[in-house]
JSON list of C-alpha atoms in Angstrom, two decimals:
[
{"chain": "X", "resi": 1, "resn": "TYR", "atom": "CA", "xyz": [-8.45, 2.96, -2.16]},
{"chain": "X", "resi": 2, "resn": "THR", "atom": "CA", "xyz": [-6.12, 0.58, -0.37]},
{"chain": "X", "resi": 3, "resn": "MET", "atom": "CA", "xyz": [-9.05, -1.68, 0.55]},
{"chain": "X", "resi": 4, "resn": "VAL", "atom": "CA", "xyz": [-9.90, -1.95, -3.13]},
{"chain": "X", "resi": 5, "resn": "ALA", "atom": "CA", "xyz": [-6.24, -2.62, -3.92]},
{"chain": "X", "resi": 6, "resn": "GLY", "atom": "CA", "xyz": [-6.27, -5.44, -1.37]},
{"chain": "X", "resi": 7, "resn": "THR", "atom": "CA", "xyz": [-9.32, -6.91, -3.09]},
{"chain": "X", "resi": 8, "resn": "GLN", "atom": "CA", "xyz": [-7.50, -6.68, -6.44]},
{"chain": "X", "resi": 9, "resn": "VAL", "atom": "CA", "xyz": [-4.55, -8.54, -4.90]},
{"chain": "X", "resi": 10, "resn": "PHE", "atom": "CA", "xyz": [-6.90, -11.38, -3.89]},
{"chain": "X", "resi": 11, "resn": "ILE", "atom": "CA", "xyz": [-8.53, -11.45, -7.33]},
{"chain": "X", "resi": 12, "resn": "GLU", "atom": "CA", "xyz": [-5.12, -11.75, -9.00]},
{"chain": "X", "resi": 13, "resn": "ARG", "atom": "CA", "xyz": [-3.88, -14.29, -6.43]},
{"chain": "X", "resi": 14, "resn": "PRO", "atom": "CA", "xyz": [-6.76, -16.64, -5.53]},
{"chain": "X", "resi": 15, "resn": "GLU", "atom": "CA", "xyz": [-4.31, -19.00, -3.80]},
{"chain": "X", "resi": 16, "resn": "LEU", "atom": "CA", "xyz": [-3.46, -16.19, -1.38]},
{"chain": "X", "resi": 17, "resn": "PHE", "atom": "CA", "xyz": [-7.13, -15.54, -0.70]},
{"chain": "X", "resi": 18, "resn": "SER", "atom": "CA", "xyz": [-7.73, -19.23, 0.02]},
{"chain": "X", "resi": 19, "resn": "GLN", "atom": "CA", "xyz": [-4.93, -19.13, 2.63]},
{"chain": "X", "resi": 20, "resn": "LEU", "atom": "CA", "xyz": [-6.26, -15.97, 4.28]},
{"chain": "X", "resi": 21, "resn": "PRO", "atom": "CA", "xyz": [-8.55, -17.68, 6.85]},
{"chain": "X", "resi": 22, "resn": "HIS", "atom": "CA", "xyz": [-5.48, -19.46, 8.26]},
{"chain": "X", "resi": 23, "resn": "PHE", "atom": "CA", "xyz": [-3.27, -16.38, 8.67]},
{"chain": "X", "resi": 24, "resn": "ASP", "atom": "CA", "xyz": [-1.93, -15.74, 12.14]},
{"chain": "X", "resi": 25, "resn": "GLU", "atom": "CA", "xyz": [-1.42, -12.24, 13.55]},
{"chain": "X", "resi": 26, "resn": "THR", "atom": "CA", "xyz": [2.11, -11.88, 12.14]},
{"chain": "X", "resi": 27, "resn": "GLN", "atom": "CA", "xyz": [1.08, -13.05, 8.67]},
{"chain": "X", "resi": 28, "resn": "MET", "atom": "CA", "xyz": [-1.88, -10.65, 8.66]},
{"chain": "X", "resi": 29, "resn": "LYS", "atom": "CA", "xyz": [0.36, -7.73, 9.68]},
{"chain": "X", "resi": 30, "resn": "GLN", "atom": "CA", "xyz": [2.81, -8.59, 6.90]},
{"chain": "X", "resi": 31, "resn": "LEU", "atom": "CA", "xyz": [-0.02, -8.85, 4.37]},
{"chain": "X", "resi": 32, "resn": "VAL", "atom": "CA", "xyz": [-1.48, -5.49, 5.40]},
{"chain": "X", "resi": 33, "resn": "ASP", "atom": "CA", "xyz": [1.92, -3.80, 5.13]},
{"chain": "X", "resi": 34, "resn": "GLU", "atom": "CA", "xyz": [2.60, -5.34, 1.73]},
{"chain": "X", "resi": 35, "resn": "VAL", "atom": "CA", "xyz": [-0.78, -4.17, 0.40]},
{"chain": "X", "resi": 36, "resn": "LEU", "atom": "CA", "xyz": [0.09, -0.69, 1.69]},
{"chain": "X", "resi": 37, "resn": "ARG", "atom": "CA", "xyz": [3.51, -0.80, 0.02]},
{"chain": "X", "resi": 38, "resn": "TRP", "atom": "CA", "xyz": [2.09, -2.24, -3.20]},
{"chain": "X", "resi": 39, "resn": "SER", "atom": "CA", "xyz": [-0.67, 0.34, -3.53]},
{"chain": "X", "resi": 40, "resn": "SER", "atom": "CA", "xyz": [0.42, 3.61, -1.98]},
{"chain": "X", "resi": 41, "resn": "THR", "atom": "CA", "xyz": [-2.57, 5.92, -2.18]},
{"chain": "X", "resi": 42, "resn": "THR", "atom": "CA", "xyz": [-0.60, 9.15, -1.92]},
{"chain": "X", "resi": 43, "resn": "MET", "atom": "CA", "xyz": [1.70, 9.45, -4.90]},
{"chain": "X", "resi": 44, "resn": "HIS", "atom": "CA", "xyz": [3.84, 12.40, -3.78]},
{"chain": "X", "resi": 45, "resn": "PHE", "atom": "CA", "xyz": [4.26, 15.36, -1.46]},
{"chain": "X", "resi": 46, "resn": "ARG", "atom": "CA", "xyz": [6.20, 18.53, -2.18]},
{"chain": "X", "resi": 47, "resn": "ARG", "atom": "CA", "xyz": [7.98, 20.58, 0.44]},
{"chain": "X", "resi": 48, "resn": "THR", "atom": "CA", "xyz": [10.08, 23.74, 0.54]},
{"chain": "X", "resi": 49, "resn": "VAL", "atom": "CA", "xyz": [13.59, 23.59, 1.99]},
{"chain": "X", "resi": 50, "resn": "VAL", "atom": "CA", "xyz": [13.68, 25.92, 5.02]},
{"chain": "X", "resi": 51, "resn": "GLU", "atom": "CA", "xyz": [17.47, 26.14, 5.42]},
{"chain": "X", "resi": 52, "resn": "ASP", "atom": "CA", "xyz": [20.50, 25.24, 3.34]},
{"chain": "X", "resi": 53, "resn": "THR", "atom": "CA", "xyz": [21.33, 21.57, 3.81]},
{"chain": "X", "resi": 54, "resn": "GLU", "atom": "CA", "xyz": [22.66, 18.52, 2.05]},
{"chain": "X", "resi": 55, "resn": "LEU", "atom": "CA", "xyz": [20.92, 15.21, 1.39]},
{"chain": "X", "resi": 56, "resn": "ARG", "atom": "CA", "xyz": [23.08, 12.27, 0.32]},
{"chain": "X", "resi": 57, "resn": "GLY", "atom": "CA", "xyz": [25.67, 14.59, -1.17]},
{"chain": "X", "resi": 58, "resn": "GLN", "atom": "CA", "xyz": [23.10, 16.74, -2.97]},
{"chain": "X", "resi": 59, "resn": "PRO", "atom": "CA", "xyz": [23.12, 20.39, -1.84]},
{"chain": "X", "resi": 60, "resn": "LEU", "atom": "CA", "xyz": [19.68, 21.84, -1.14]},
{"chain": "X", "resi": 61, "resn": "LYS", "atom": "CA", "xyz": [19.27, 25.60, -0.81]},
{"chain": "X", "resi": 62, "resn": "LYS", "atom": "CA", "xyz": [16.69, 27.41, 1.28]},
{"chain": "X", "resi": 63, "resn": "GLY", "atom": "CA", "xyz": [13.60, 27.90, -0.91]},
{"chain": "X", "resi": 64, "resn": "ASP", "atom": "CA", "xyz": [14.29, 24.88, -3.14]},
{"chain": "X", "resi": 65, "resn": "LYS", "atom": "CA", "xyz": [11.32, 22.60, -3.79]},
{"chain": "X", "resi": 66, "resn": "VAL", "atom": "CA", "xyz": [11.74, 18.91, -3.00]},
{"chain": "X", "resi": 67, "resn": "VAL", "atom": "CA", "xyz": [9.35, 16.07, -3.71]},
{"chain": "X", "resi": 68, "resn": "LEU", "atom": "CA", "xyz": [8.96, 12.70, -2.03]},
{"chain": "X", "resi": 69, "resn": "TRP", "atom": "CA", "xyz": [7.54, 10.18, -4.50]},
{"chain": "X", "resi": 70, "resn": "TYR", "atom": "CA", "xyz": [5.99, 7.55, -2.24]},
{"chain": "X", "resi": 71, "resn": "VAL", "atom": "CA", "xyz": [5.33, 5.18, -5.12]},
{"chain": "X", "resi": 72, "resn": "SER", "atom": "CA", "xyz": [8.95, 5.32, -6.23]},
{"chain": "X", "resi": 73, "resn": "ALA", "atom": "CA", "xyz": [10.21, 4.85, -2.67]},
{"chain": "X", "resi": 74, "resn": "ASN", "atom": "CA", "xyz": [8.00, 1.79, -2.22]},
{"chain": "X", "resi": 75, "resn": "TYR", "atom": "CA", "xyz": [9.44, 0.17, -5.34]},
{"chain": "X", "resi": 76, "resn": "ASP", "atom": "CA", "xyz": [13.07, 1.17, -4.73]},
{"chain": "X", "resi": 77, "resn": "GLU", "atom": "CA", "xyz": [15.26, -1.76, -5.81]},
{"chain": "X", "resi": 78, "resn": "SER", "atom": "CA", "xyz": [18.06, -0.64, -3.51]},
{"chain": "X", "resi": 79, "resn": "HIS", "atom": "CA", "xyz": [15.72, -0.92, -0.53]},
{"chain": "X", "resi": 80, "resn": "PHE", "atom": "CA", "xyz": [13.28, -3.76, -1.31]},
{"chain": "X", "resi": 81, "resn": "SER", "atom": "CA", "xyz": [14.30, -7.13, -2.68]},
{"chain": "X", "resi": 82, "resn": "ASP", "atom": "CA", "xyz": [12.25, -7.93, -5.78]},
{"chain": "X", "resi": 83, "resn": "PRO", "atom": "CA", "xyz": [10.02, -4.84, -5.33]},
{"chain": "X", "resi": 84, "resn": "TYR", "atom": "CA", "xyz": [7.83, -5.57, -8.36]},
{"chain": "X", "resi": 85, "resn": "THR", "atom": "CA", "xyz": [6.67, -8.86, -6.87]},
{"chain": "X", "resi": 86, "resn": "PHE", "atom": "CA", "xyz": [3.87, -8.85, -4.32]},
{"chain": "X", "resi": 87, "resn": "MET", "atom": "CA", "xyz": [5.13, -10.80, -1.29]},
{"chain": "X", "resi": 88, "resn": "ALA", "atom": "CA", "xyz": [2.48, -11.28, 1.40]},
{"chain": "X", "resi": 89, "resn": "ASN", "atom": "CA", "xyz": [5.21, -12.25, 3.89]},
{"chain": "X", "resi": 90, "resn": "ARG", "atom": "CA", "xyz": [7.69, -9.44, 3.09]},
{"chain": "X", "resi": 91, "resn": "ALA", "atom": "CA", "xyz": [9.68, -8.60, 6.21]},
{"chain": "X", "resi": 92, "resn": "PRO", "atom": "CA", "xyz": [10.93, -6.17, 7.08]},
{"chain": "X", "resi": 93, "resn": "ASN", "atom": "CA", "xyz": [8.63, -3.87, 5.16]},
{"chain": "X", "resi": 94, "resn": "ASP", "atom": "CA", "xyz": [9.33, -0.25, 6.01]},
{"chain": "X", "resi": 95, "resn": "HIS", "atom": "CA", "xyz": [7.25, 1.22, 3.20]},
{"chain": "X", "resi": 96, "resn": "THR", "atom": "CA", "xyz": [6.41, 4.90, 2.95]},
{"chain": "X", "resi": 97, "resn": "ALA", "atom": "CA", "xyz": [2.64, 4.62, 2.49]},
{"chain": "X", "resi": 98, "resn": "PHE", "atom": "CA", "xyz": [2.15, 6.82, 5.58]},
{"chain": "X", "resi": 99, "resn": "GLY", "atom": "CA", "xyz": [5.20, 8.98, 5.07]},
{"chain": "X", "resi": 100, "resn": "LEU", "atom": "CA", "xyz": [8.65, 8.56, 6.51]},
{"chain": "X", "resi": 101, "resn": "HIS", "atom": "CA", "xyz": [8.96, 6.78, 9.83]},
{"chain": "X", "resi": 102, "resn": "SER", "atom": "CA", "xyz": [9.46, 9.90, 11.92]},
{"chain": "X", "resi": 103, "resn": "ALA", "atom": "CA", "xyz": [7.52, 12.56, 13.78]},
{"chain": "X", "resi": 104, "resn": "HIS", "atom": "CA", "xyz": [5.72, 13.22, 10.50]},
{"chain": "X", "resi": 105, "resn": "LEU", "atom": "CA", "xyz": [4.15, 9.77, 10.18]},
{"chain": "X", "resi": 106, "resn": "CYS", "atom": "CA", "xyz": [0.47, 9.97, 9.19]},
{"chain": "X", "resi": 107, "resn": "LEU", "atom": "CA", "xyz": [-1.77, 10.25, 12.26]},
{"chain": "X", "resi": 108, "resn": "GLY", "atom": "CA", "xyz": [-4.19, 7.75, 10.73]},
{"chain": "X", "resi": 109, "resn": "ALA", "atom": "CA", "xyz": [-1.61, 5.01, 10.11]},
{"chain": "X", "resi": 110, "resn": "HIS", "atom": "CA", "xyz": [-2.69, 2.79, 13.01]},
{"chain": "X", "resi": 111, "resn": "LEU", "atom": "CA", "xyz": [-6.38, 3.19, 12.19]},
{"chain": "X", "resi": 112, "resn": "ALA", "atom": "CA", "xyz": [-5.79, 2.43, 8.51]},
{"chain": "X", "resi": 113, "resn": "ARG", "atom": "CA", "xyz": [-3.86, -0.75, 9.36]},
{"chain": "X", "resi": 114, "resn": "LEU", "atom": "CA", "xyz": [-6.63, -1.83, 11.73]},
{"chain": "X", "resi": 115, "resn": "GLU", "atom": "CA", "xyz": [-9.30, -1.19, 9.09]},
{"chain": "X", "resi": 116, "resn": "LEU", "atom": "CA", "xyz": [-7.41, -3.24, 6.51]},
{"chain": "X", "resi": 117, "resn": "ARG", "atom": "CA", "xyz": [-6.81, -6.11, 8.94]},
{"chain": "X", "resi": 118, "resn": "VAL", "atom": "CA", "xyz": [-10.48, -6.23, 9.98]},
{"chain": "X", "resi": 119, "resn": "MET", "atom": "CA", "xyz": [-11.64, -6.03, 6.36]},
{"chain": "X", "resi": 120, "resn": "PHE", "atom": "CA", "xyz": [-9.35, -8.89, 5.29]},
{"chain": "X", "resi": 121, "resn": "GLU", "atom": "CA", "xyz": [-10.42, -11.01, 8.28]},
{"chain": "X", "resi": 122, "resn": "GLU", "atom": "CA", "xyz": [-14.10, -10.42, 7.54]},
{"chain": "X", "resi": 123, "resn": "MET", "atom": "CA", "xyz": [-13.63, -11.16, 3.83]},
{"chain": "X", "resi": 124, "resn": "ALA", "atom": "CA", "xyz": [-11.93, -14.43, 4.74]},
{"chain": "X", "resi": 125, "resn": "LYS", "atom": "CA", "xyz": [-14.82, -15.39, 7.03]},
{"chain": "X", "resi": 126, "resn": "ALA", "atom": "CA", "xyz": [-17.59, -14.41, 4.63]},
{"chain": "X", "resi": 127, "resn": "TRP", "atom": "CA", "xyz": [-16.28, -15.30, 1.17]},
{"chain": "X", "resi": 128, "resn": "SER", "atom": "CA", "xyz": [-14.83, -18.49, -0.22]},
{"chain": "X", "resi": 129, "resn": "SER", "atom": "CA", "xyz": [-13.76, -16.69, -3.41]},
{"chain": "X", "resi": 130, "resn": "VAL", "atom": "CA", "xyz": [-13.71, -13.29, -5.10]},
{"chain": "X", "resi": 131, "resn": "GLU", "atom": "CA", "xyz": [-13.30, -12.60, -8.81]},
{"chain": "X", "resi": 132, "resn": "LEU", "atom": "CA", "xyz": [-13.51, -9.71, -11.22]},
{"chain": "X", "resi": 133, "resn": "ALA", "atom": "CA", "xyz": [-17.04, -9.25, -12.62]},
{"chain": "X", "resi": 134, "resn": "GLY", "atom": "CA", "xyz": [-16.36, -6.56, -15.20]},
{"chain": "X", "resi": 135, "resn": "GLU", "atom": "CA", "xyz": [-13.85, -3.94, -16.18]},
{"chain": "X", "resi": 136, "resn": "SER", "atom": "CA", "xyz": [-12.13, -1.97, -13.45]},
{"chain": "X", "resi": 137, "resn": "GLU", "atom": "CA", "xyz": [-11.54, 1.76, -13.79]},
{"chain": "X", "resi": 138, "resn": "ARG", "atom": "CA", "xyz": [-8.51, 3.61, -12.40]},
{"chain": "X", "resi": 139, "resn": "LEU", "atom": "CA", "xyz": [-8.81, 7.02, -10.81]},
{"chain": "X", "resi": 140, "resn": "ARG", "atom": "CA", "xyz": [-7.18, 9.68, -12.97]},
{"chain": "X", "resi": 141, "resn": "SER", "atom": "CA", "xyz": [-5.20, 11.93, -10.63]},
{"chain": "X", "resi": 142, "resn": "ASN", "atom": "CA", "xyz": [-1.71, 13.32, -10.30]},
{"chain": "X", "resi": 143, "resn": "PHE", "atom": "CA", "xyz": [-1.85, 13.31, -6.49]},
{"chain": "X", "resi": 144, "resn": "ILE", "atom": "CA", "xyz": [-3.57, 10.12, -5.35]},
{"chain": "X", "resi": 145, "resn": "SER", "atom": "CA", "xyz": [-3.64, 6.67, -6.86]},
{"chain": "X", "resi": 146, "resn": "GLY", "atom": "CA", "xyz": [-6.56, 4.32, -6.76]},
{"chain": "X", "resi": 147, "resn": "THR", "atom": "CA", "xyz": [-9.38, 2.49, -8.40]},
{"chain": "X", "resi": 148, "resn": "LYS", "atom": "CA", "xyz": [-12.62, 4.27, -9.18]},
{"chain": "X", "resi": 149, "resn": "LYS", "atom": "CA", "xyz": [-14.60, 1.14, -10.00]},
{"chain": "X", "resi": 150, "resn": "LEU", "atom": "CA", "xyz": [-13.99, -2.55, -9.30]},
{"chain": "X", "resi": 151, "resn": "PRO", "atom": "CA", "xyz": [-16.96, -4.82, -10.00]},
{"chain": "X", "resi": 152, "resn": "VAL", "atom": "CA", "xyz": [-16.56, -8.13, -8.17]},
{"chain": "X", "resi": 153, "resn": "ARG", "atom": "CA", "xyz": [-18.38, -11.42, -7.85]},
{"chain": "X", "resi": 154, "resn": "VAL", "atom": "CA", "xyz": [-18.06, -13.25, -4.56]},
{"chain": "X", "resi": 155, "resn": "THR", "atom": "CA", "xyz": [-18.96, -16.74, -3.46]},
{"chain": "X", "resi": 156, "resn": "TRP", "atom": "CA", "xyz": [-20.38, -16.64, 0.05]},
{"chain": "X", "resi": 157, "resn": "ARG", "atom": "CA", "xyz": [-19.40, -19.30, 2.57]}
]
C-alpha cells in the first residue's frame, strides 16, 4: 500500500516527481521516510498492560488495554512541524510506520525501505510523468490503511 501511496504523492506533486531523477542518497532516504510517515499502512495495535505502570502521568493497571494509533502518532503536532504538509526533505523523521524505535521495530522495516527506494528510482528512470487515469478507491478497513485501486497513466522516457 505504501508504494501506491508514493505514486499518489507523485501524482499530486508532479514537480516532486520531475526532481526525483536528481535525488541523491540522502534525499531519497528522506523521501522514503516521509512517504512512510504520510501513509502509515498499519493504523493501530492494541496491547494488554502486563504490570501496573505509569505513562506520562497516566496510571495503567495490569490487564488494561492500550492502543497505539500509528496514524495519529505520525501526524502529532507536538512532534512533527507542520505534520499535515508532505515534506520530501523532512529531517529528522522518526515516524512510527514500523512501530516504535525499540526492540519491537518491524523486522521488515529495512526491506520495505529498500523496496520503496528501488521502486522510486526505477519510476524516475522509466517515466517522465505519472497522472491519475480514473477514480481511485480506498481500502475499507479498521486495521490497515491503503488504496484498493489507483488507475494511472504514465509517459515513458
